Coordinates of C-alpha atoms in Angstrom, one line a residue:
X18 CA 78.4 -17.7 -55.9
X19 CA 76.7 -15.1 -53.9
X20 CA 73.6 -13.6 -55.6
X21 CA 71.4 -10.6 -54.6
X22 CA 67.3 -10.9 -54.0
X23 CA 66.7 -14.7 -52.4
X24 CA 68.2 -17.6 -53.1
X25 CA 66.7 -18.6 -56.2
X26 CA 69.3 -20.5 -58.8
X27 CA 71.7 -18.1 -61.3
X28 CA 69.8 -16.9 -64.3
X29 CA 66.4 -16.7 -62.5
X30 CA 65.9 -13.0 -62.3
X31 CA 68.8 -12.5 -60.0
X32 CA 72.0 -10.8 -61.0
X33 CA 75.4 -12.2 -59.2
X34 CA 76.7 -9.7 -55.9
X35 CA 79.9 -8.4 -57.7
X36 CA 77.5 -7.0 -60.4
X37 CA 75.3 -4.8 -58.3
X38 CA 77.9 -3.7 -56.1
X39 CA 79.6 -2.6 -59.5
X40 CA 76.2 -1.1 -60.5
X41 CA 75.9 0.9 -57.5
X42 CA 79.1 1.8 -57.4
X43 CA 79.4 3.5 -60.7
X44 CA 76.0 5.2 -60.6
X45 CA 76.4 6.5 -57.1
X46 CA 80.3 8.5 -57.8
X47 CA 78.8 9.5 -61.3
X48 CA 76.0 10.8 -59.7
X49 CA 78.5 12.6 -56.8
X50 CA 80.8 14.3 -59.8
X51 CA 83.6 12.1 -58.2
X52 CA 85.9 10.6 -60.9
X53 CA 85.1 6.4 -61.5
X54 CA 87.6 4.0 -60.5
X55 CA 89.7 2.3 -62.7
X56 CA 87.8 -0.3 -65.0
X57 CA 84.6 2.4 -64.8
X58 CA 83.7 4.5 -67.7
X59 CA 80.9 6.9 -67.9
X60 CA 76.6 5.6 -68.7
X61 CA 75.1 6.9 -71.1
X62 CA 74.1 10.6 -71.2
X63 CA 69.7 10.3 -70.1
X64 CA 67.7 11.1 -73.2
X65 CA 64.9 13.2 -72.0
X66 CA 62.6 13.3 -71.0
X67 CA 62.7 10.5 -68.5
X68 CA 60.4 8.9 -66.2
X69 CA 59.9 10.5 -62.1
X70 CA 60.4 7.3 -59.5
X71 CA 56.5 7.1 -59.5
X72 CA 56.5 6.9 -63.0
X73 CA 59.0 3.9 -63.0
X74 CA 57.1 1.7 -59.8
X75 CA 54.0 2.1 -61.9
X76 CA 55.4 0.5 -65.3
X77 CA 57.1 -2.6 -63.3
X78 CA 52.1 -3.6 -62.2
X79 CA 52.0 -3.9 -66.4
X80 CA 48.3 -5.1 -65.2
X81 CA 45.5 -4.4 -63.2
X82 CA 41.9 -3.9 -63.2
X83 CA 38.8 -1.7 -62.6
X84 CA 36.0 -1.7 -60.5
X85 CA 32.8 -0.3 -62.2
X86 CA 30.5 -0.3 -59.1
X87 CA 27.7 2.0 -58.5
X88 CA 23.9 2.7 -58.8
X89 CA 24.1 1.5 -63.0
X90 CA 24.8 -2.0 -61.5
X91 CA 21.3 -2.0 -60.2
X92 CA 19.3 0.0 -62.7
X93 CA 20.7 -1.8 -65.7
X94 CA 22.7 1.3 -66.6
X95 CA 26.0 2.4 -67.8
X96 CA 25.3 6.4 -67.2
X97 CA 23.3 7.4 -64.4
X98 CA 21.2 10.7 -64.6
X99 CA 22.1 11.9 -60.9
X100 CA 18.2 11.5 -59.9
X101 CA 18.8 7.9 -58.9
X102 CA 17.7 7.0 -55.2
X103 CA 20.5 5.7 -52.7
X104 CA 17.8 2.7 -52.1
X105 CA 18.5 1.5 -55.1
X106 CA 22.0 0.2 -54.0
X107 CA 21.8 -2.6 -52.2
X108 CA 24.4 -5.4 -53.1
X109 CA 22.9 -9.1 -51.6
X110 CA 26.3 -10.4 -50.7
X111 CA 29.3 -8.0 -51.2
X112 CA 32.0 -9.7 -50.7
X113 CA 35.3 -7.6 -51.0
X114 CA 37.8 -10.4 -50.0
X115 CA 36.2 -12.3 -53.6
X116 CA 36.3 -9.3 -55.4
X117 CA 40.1 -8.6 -54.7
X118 CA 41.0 -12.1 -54.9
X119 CA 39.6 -13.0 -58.4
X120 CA 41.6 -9.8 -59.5
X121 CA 44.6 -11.2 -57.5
X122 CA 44.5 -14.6 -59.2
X123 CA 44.4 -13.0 -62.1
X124 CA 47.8 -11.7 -62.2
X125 CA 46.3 -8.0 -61.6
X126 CA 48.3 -5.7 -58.9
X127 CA 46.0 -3.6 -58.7
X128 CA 42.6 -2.4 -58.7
X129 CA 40.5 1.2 -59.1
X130 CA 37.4 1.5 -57.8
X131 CA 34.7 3.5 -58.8
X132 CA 34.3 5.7 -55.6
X133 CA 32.2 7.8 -57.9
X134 CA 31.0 7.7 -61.3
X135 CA 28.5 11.0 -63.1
X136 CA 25.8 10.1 -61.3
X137 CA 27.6 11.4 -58.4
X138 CA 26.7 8.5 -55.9
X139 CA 29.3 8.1 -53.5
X140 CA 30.9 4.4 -52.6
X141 CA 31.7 6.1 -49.1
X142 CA 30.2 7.8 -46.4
X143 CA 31.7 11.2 -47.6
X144 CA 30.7 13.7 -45.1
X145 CA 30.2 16.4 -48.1
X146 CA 27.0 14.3 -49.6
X147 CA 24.1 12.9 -48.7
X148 CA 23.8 11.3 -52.0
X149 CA 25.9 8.0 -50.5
X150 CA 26.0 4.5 -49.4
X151 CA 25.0 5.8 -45.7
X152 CA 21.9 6.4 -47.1
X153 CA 21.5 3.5 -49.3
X154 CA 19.7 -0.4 -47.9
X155 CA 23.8 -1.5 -47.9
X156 CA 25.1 1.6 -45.3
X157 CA 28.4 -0.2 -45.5
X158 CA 31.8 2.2 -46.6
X159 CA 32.6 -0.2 -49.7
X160 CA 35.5 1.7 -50.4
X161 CA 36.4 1.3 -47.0
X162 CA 36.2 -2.8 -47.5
X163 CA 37.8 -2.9 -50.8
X164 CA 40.9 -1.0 -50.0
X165 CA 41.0 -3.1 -46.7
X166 CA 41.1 -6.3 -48.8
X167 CA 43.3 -5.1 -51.1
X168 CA 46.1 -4.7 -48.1
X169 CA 45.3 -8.1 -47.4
X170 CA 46.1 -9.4 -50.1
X171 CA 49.0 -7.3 -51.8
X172 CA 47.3 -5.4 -54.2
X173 CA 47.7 -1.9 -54.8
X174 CA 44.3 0.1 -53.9
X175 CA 43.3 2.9 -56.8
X176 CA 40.8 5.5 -57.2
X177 CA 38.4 6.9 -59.9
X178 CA 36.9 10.2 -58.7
X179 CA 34.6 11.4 -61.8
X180 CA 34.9 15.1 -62.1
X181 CA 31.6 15.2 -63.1
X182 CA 28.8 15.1 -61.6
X183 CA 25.2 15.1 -62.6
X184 CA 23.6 14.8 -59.0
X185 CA 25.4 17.8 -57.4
X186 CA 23.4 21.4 -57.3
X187 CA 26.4 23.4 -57.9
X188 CA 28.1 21.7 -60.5
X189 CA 29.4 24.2 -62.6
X190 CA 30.0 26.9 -59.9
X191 CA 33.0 27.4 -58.2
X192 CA 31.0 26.3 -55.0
X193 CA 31.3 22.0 -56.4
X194 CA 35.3 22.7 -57.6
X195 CA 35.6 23.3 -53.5
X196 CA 33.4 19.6 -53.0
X197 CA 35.2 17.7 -55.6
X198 CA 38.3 18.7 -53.8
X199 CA 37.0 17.7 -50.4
X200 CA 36.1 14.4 -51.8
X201 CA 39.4 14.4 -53.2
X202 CA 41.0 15.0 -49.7
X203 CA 38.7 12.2 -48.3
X204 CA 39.9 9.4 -50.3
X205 CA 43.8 10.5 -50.2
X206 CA 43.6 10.9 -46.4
X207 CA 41.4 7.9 -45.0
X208 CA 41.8 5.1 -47.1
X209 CA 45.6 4.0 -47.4
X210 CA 48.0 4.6 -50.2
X211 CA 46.7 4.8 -53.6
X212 CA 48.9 4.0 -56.4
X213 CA 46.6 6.0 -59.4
X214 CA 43.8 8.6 -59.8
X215 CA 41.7 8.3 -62.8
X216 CA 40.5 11.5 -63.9
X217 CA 38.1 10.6 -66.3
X218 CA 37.7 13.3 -69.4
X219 CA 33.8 13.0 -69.3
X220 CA 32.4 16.3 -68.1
X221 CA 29.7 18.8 -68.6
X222 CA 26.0 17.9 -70.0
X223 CA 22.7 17.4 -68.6
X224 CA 21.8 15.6 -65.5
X225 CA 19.6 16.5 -62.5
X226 CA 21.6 18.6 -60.6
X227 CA 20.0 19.4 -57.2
X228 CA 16.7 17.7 -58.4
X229 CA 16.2 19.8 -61.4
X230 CA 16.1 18.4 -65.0
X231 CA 18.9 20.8 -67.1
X232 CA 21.9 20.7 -68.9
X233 CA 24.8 22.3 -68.0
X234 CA 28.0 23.3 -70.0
X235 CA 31.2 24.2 -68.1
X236 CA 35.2 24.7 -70.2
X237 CA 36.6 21.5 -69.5
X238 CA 40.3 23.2 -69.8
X239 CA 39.9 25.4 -67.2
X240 CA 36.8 24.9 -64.6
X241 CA 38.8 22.4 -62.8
X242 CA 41.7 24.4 -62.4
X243 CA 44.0 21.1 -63.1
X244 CA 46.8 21.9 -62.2
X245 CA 45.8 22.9 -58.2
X246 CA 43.6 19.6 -58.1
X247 CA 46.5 17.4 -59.0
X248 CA 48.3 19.6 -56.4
X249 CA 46.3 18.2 -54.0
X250 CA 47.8 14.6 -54.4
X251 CA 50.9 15.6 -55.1
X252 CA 51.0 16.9 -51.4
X253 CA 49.0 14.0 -50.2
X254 CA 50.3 11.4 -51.7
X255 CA 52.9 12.0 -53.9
X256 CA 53.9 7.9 -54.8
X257 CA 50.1 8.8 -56.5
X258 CA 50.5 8.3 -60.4
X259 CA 47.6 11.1 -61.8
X260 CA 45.5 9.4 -65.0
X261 CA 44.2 11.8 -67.8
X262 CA 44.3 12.7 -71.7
X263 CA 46.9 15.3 -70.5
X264 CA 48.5 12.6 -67.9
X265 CA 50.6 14.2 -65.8
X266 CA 51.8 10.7 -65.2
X267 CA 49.8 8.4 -67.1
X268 CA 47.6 9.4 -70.6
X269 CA 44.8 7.4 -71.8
X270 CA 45.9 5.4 -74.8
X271 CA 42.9 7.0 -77.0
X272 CA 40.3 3.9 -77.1
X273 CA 38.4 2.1 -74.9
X274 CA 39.4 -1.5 -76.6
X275 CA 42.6 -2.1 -74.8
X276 CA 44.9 -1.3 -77.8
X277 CA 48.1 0.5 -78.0
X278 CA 49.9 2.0 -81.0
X279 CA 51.7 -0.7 -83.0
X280 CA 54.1 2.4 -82.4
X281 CA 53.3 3.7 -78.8
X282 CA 56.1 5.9 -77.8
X283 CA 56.0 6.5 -73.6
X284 CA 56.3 10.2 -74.2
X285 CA 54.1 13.0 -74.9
X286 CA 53.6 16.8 -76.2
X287 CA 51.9 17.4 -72.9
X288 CA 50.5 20.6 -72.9
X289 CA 48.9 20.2 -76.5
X290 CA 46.3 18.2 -74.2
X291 CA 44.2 19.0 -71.1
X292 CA 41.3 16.6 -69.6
X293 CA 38.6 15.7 -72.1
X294 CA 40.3 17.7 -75.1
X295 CA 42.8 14.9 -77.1
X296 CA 43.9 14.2 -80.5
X297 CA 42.8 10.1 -80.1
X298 CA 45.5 9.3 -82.8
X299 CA 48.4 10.7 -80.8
X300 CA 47.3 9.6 -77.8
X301 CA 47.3 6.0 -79.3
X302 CA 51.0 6.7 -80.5
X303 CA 52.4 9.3 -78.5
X304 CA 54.9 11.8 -79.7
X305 CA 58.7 11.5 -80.6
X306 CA 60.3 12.6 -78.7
X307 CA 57.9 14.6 -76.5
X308 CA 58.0 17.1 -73.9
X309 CA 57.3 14.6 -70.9
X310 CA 57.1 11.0 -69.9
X311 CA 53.5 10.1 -70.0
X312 CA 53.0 6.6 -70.8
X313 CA 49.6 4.8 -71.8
X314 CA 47.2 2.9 -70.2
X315 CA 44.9 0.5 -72.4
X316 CA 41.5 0.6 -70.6
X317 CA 38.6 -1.8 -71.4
X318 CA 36.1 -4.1 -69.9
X319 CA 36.1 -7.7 -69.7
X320 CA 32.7 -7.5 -71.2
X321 CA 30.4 -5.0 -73.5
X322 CA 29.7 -2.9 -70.8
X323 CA 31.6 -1.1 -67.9
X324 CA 29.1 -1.9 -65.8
X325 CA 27.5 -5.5 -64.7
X326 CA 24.2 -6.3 -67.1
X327 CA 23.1 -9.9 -66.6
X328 CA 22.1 -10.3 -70.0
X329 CA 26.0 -9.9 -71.0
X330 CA 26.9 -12.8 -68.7
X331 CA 27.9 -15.2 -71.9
X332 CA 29.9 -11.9 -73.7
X333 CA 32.5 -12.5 -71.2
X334 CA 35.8 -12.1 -73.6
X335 CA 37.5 -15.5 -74.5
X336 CA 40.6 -16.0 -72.6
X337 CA 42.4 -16.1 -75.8
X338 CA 41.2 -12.7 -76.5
X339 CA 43.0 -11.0 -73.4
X340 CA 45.8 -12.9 -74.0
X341 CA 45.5 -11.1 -77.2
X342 CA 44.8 -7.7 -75.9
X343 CA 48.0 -8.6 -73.2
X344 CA 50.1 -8.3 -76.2
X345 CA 48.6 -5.2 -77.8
X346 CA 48.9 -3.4 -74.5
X347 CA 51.9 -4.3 -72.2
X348 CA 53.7 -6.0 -75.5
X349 CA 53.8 -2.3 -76.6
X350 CA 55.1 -0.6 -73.9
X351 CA 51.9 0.5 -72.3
X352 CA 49.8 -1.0 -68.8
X353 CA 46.5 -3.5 -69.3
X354 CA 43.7 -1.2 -67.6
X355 CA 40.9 -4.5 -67.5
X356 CA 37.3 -3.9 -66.3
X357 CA 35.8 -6.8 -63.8
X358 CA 32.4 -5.4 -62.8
X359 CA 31.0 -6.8 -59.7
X360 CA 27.4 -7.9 -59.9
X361 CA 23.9 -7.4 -58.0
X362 CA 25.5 -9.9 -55.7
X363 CA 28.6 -7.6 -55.0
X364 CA 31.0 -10.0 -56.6
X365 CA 32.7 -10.9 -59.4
X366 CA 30.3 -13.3 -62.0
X367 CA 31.9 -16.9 -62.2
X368 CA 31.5 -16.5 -66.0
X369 CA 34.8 -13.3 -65.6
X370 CA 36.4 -15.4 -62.6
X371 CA 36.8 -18.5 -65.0
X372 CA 38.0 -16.3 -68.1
X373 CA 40.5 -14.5 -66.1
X374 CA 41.7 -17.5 -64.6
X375 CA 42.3 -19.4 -67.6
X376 CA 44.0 -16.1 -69.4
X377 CA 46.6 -16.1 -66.5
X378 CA 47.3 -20.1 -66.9
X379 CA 48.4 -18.9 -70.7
X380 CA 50.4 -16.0 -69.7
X381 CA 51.9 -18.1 -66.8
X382 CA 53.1 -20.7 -68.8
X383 CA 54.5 -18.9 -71.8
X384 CA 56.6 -16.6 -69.8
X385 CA 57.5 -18.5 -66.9
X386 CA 60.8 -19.7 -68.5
X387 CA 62.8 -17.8 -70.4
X388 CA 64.7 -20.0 -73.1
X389 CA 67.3 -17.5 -73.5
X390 CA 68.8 -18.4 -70.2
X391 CA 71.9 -20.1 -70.3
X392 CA 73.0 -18.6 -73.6
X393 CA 76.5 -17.4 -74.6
X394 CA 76.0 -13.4 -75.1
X395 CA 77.5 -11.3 -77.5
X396 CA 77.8 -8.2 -79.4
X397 CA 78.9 -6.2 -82.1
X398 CA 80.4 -3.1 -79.4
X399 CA 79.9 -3.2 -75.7
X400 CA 80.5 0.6 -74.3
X401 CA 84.2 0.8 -72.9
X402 CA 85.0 -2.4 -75.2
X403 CA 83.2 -4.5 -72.3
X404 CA 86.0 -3.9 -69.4
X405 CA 82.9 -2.4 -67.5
X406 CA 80.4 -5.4 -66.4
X407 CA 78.4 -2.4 -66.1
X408 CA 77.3 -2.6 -69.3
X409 CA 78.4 -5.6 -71.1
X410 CA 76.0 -8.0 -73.6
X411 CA 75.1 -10.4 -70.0
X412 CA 73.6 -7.6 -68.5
X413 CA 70.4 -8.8 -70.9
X414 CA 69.9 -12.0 -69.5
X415 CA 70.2 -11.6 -65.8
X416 CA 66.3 -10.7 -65.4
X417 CA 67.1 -7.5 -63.4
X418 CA 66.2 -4.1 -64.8
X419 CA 68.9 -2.2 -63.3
X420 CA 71.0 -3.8 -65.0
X421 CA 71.6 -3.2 -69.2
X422 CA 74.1 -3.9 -72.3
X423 CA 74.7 -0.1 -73.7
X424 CA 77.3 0.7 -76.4
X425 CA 79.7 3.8 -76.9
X426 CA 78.2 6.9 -77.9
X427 CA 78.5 6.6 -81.2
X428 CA 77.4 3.1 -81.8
X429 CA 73.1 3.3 -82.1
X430 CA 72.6 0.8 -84.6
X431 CA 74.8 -2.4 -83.0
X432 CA 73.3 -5.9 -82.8
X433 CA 73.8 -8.2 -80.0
X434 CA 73.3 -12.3 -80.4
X435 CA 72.3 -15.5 -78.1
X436 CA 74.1 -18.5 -79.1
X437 CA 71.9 -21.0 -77.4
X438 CA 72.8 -24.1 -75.8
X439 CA 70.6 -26.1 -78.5
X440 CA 68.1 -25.5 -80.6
X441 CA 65.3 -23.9 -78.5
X442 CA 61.4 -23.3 -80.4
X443 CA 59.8 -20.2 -79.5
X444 CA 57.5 -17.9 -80.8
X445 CA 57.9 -14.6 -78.4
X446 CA 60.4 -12.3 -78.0
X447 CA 60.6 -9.6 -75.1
X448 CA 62.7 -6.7 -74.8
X449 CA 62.7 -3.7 -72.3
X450 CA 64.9 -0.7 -72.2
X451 CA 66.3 0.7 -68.8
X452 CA 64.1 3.0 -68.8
X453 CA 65.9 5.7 -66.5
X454 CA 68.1 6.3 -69.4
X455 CA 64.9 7.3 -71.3
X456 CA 63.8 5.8 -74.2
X457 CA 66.4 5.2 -76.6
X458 CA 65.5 2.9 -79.3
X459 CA 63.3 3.4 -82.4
X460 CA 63.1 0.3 -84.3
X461 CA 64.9 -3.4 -84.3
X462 CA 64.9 -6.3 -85.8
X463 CA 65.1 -9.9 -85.0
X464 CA 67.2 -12.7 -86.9
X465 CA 67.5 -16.2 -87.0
X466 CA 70.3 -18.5 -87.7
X467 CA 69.0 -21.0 -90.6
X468 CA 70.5 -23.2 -93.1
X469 CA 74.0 -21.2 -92.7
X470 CA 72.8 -17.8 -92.8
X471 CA 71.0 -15.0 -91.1
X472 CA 67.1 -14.6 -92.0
X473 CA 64.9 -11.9 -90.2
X474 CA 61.9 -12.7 -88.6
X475 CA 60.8 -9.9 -86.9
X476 CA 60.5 -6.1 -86.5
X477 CA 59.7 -3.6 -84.5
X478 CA 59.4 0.1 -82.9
X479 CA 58.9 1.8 -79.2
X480 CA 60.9 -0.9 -77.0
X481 CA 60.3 1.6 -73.7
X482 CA 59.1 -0.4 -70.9
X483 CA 58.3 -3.7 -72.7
X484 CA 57.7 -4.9 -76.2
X485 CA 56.8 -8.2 -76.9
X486 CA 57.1 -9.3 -80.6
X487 CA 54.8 -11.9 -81.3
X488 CA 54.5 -14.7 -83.8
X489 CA 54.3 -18.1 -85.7
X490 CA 56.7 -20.7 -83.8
X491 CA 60.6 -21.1 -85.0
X492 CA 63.2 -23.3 -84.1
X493 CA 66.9 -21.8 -83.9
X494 CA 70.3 -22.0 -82.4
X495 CA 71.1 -18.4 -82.6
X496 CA 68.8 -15.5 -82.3
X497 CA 70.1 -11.8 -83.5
X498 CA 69.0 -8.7 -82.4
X499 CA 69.6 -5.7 -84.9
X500 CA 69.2 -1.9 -83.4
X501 CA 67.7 -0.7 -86.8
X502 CA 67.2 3.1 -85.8
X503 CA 68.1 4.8 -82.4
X504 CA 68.1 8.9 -81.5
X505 CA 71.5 7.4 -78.9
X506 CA 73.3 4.3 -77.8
X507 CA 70.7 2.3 -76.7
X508 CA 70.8 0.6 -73.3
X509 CA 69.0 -3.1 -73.7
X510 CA 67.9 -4.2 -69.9
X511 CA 66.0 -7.8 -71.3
X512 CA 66.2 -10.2 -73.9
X513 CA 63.9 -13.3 -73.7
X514 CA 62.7 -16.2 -75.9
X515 CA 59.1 -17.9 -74.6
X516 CA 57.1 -20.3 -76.1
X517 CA 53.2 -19.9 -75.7
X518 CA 51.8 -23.2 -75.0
X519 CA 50.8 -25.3 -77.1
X520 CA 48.0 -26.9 -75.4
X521 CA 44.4 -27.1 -77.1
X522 CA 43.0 -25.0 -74.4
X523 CA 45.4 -22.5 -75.2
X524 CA 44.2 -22.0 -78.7
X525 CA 46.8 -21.0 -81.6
X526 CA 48.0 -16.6 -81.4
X527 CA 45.2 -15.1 -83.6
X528 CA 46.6 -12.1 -86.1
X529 CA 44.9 -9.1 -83.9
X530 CA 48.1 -8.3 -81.8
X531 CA 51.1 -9.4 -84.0
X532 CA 53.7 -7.2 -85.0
X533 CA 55.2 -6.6 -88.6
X534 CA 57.6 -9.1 -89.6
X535 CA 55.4 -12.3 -88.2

């Protein structure tokens, strides 16, 4: 058997050659207008709206982390004023290679750094400021450093630009909109590809701009002039995927505690929001079925603050907890934004190192075999009546996400079923849409074969990019899987059965991130 990607066994996230030739054959004379070949019937019809091609490369990271780096590390902080002095930052032994690497072993692909948070301190040697590492004890280009060690190691480089800023004298004129775009232009033009821009929705206040103690109020919908700053990347670099309430790509997922709506749809109402001006509820849940794609991102630190405090060094979360929060972000279709804030030292605290370490051993070993591998697949309709491999019930099981089980049009509630080679104990399910097809689905449910009979043990809503249904452990031969309520025919790209382990170390799931039905 010849299989596609490497040369690991069948059933190991690789799908067999005749598939994907069949899959690109199909898309590519649909696409054309040309009529199929024999054996080929239509895809679905897209449900918009649908993810761009940035969009879709920046749901397959699922989790990465943030760099809050600045003058607050060393004045004990988590807001500067803008009056602080450059001398003030001066790291003892920055060290990006240990930075990147804890964030590596991790499992995070990729990392934002604070270039510049409201105090308007600069991580580089931006030739607009003075206000800047060049003048600071450390005169290194940290952004420089970190975006080289992320290369080195594979991990995407991001940036956070805070709009505003509390040290600048002409913030609030149009004189700084002209700066913050020079910055802007800096960091898109001399420091690699960046995957993500983090507009932050903080702006506006007092600070002391230019030296002088005042507060200053600017219309957060329309001082930036959006739309011409995120112009900006798009002609820079347009792989960049653009963070805000209002997205265009991304939206913040309404709290800073890492938590998605048990319900978090990937689409939004988009121009009900703009920067800083957000109905926290919907961001949390979205909208059905929205104007745009703009998924969530669950921000939050891996301590109290965003920045590092000393006395917060034993209030590093649990590694139980982010496994927790793991679930209640990408388990509900959204990306795990997690805060590792380098210390005085400029490096990440041993205390976070060992946490983060120990999370990804858990997350590792639950999901590192899928025990629905090897099962016989069926379902209740397979679009064409299955003489399309296209689209037939295997497609779920053959850990690619080009590939998908969709039904005829007029089938959205079908259910599909693994009859497993034995009984097999597990206590998480996973389940991803192909998301170019938009998403589709709006509730399932989950049964298990017991005693002679079907018994559901678990719901839920917003597949999108990845749900992960999470509960007490079961023991089954069959497992159902029930399309409860679907605006189409869905199009299933995943269907896996893990096992967290059950190790003391691992510690038993706690309640916070389960979903109805457990």
């Amino acid at each position: 058997m010849a299989l596609v990607r490497g040369s690991a066994p069948a059933g190991k996230g690789l799908i067999e050659r005749r598939d994907f030739i069949a899959t690109a054959v199909g898309a590519g004379v649909t696409l054309a207008g040309l009529p199929l070949p024999r054996g080929f019937i239509d895809p679905p019809a897209p449900f918009a709206p649908l993810p761009t091609l940035r969009q879709l490369a920046w749901h397959e990271l699922e989790f990465y982390g943030f760099l809050h780096f600045s003058v607050n590390t060393f004045t004990n902080r988590e807001w500067g004023d803008g009056d602080e002095s450059p001398a003030v930052f001066n790291p003892t032994d920055f060290d990006a290679a240990q930075i990147v690497e804890a964030a590596r072993d991790g499992g995070m692909r990729g990392l934002i750094l604070t270039c510049k948070h409201h105090d308007g301190f600069c991580l580089w040697p931006s030739r607009y400021t003075e206000h800047s590492v060049k003048n600071s004890p450390f005169k290194r280009d940290a952004v420089k450093e970190i975006s080289v060690a992320c290369g080195s190691a594979g991990v995407k480089f991001g940036v956070y630009l805070s709009p505003w800023d509390r040290n600048h004298k002409a913030y609030g004129s149009p004189e700084y909109l002209v700066y913050y775009r020079n910055q802007l232009r800096e960091l898109l033009s001399e420091y690699g590809q960046v995957f993500e821009i983090f507009f932050d929705g903080a702006n506006g206040g007092d600070g002391y701009y230019g030296g002088a103690y005042e507060r200053r109020e600017i219309d957060n919908r329309t001082y930036y002039d959006w739309p011409n700053t995120w112009q900006i990347v798009r002609d820079l670099q347009p792989n960049t995927v653009l963070f805000s309430d209002a997205g265009p790509d991304i939206r913040w997922v309404g709290n800073e505690n890492g938590i998605a709506g048990e319900t978090c749809w990937a689409t939004q109402n988009r121009a009900d929001f703009s920067p800083g001006n957000a109905d926290v509820a919907r961001l949390n849940r979205g909208d059905r079925p929205g104007t745009h794609w703009v998924p969530a991102e669950c921000d939050v630190s891996i301590r109290p603050g965003w920045f590092y405090h000393a006395h917060e060094d034993k209030r590093v979360k649990t590694p139980q907890q982010l496994v927790d929060l793991h679930y209640a972000s990408i388990g509900r279709g959204a990306s795990f934004l997690l805060n590792l804030p380098p210390d005085r030292r400029g490096r990440i605290h041993e205390n976070d190192v060992r946490s983060l370490r120990e999370f990804r051993q858990i997350i590792d070993g639950t999901f590192a075999t899928n025990l629905a591998v090897g099962a016989h697949v069926s379902a209740a309709n397979s679009r064409g009546g299955g003489r399309d491999r296209r689209f037939v019930p295997g497609n779920v099981l053959d850990g690619s996400r080009i590939t998908y089980w969709a039904t005829d049009d007029d089938v959205r509630t079908p259910s599909l079923t693994l009859a497993l080679a034995r009984e097999v104990s597990f206590n998480v399910v996973r389940l991803r849409e192909y998301l170019p097809l938009g998403q589709r689905v709006e509730a399932v449910a989950l049964d298990q074969w017991q005693n002679g009979q079907w018994v559901e043990f678990g719901t839920a809503t917003s597949i999108g990019n990845c749900r992960l249904i999470r509960g007490p452990r079961i023991t089954t031969s069959r497992v159902r899987l029930r399309v409860t309520q679907a605006s189409v025919c869905p199009a299933i790209s995943d269907f896996g059965l893990f096992a967290e382990p059950t190790s003391p170390s691992a510690g038993p799931p706690s309640g916070s991130a389960h979903s109805p039905g457990y």
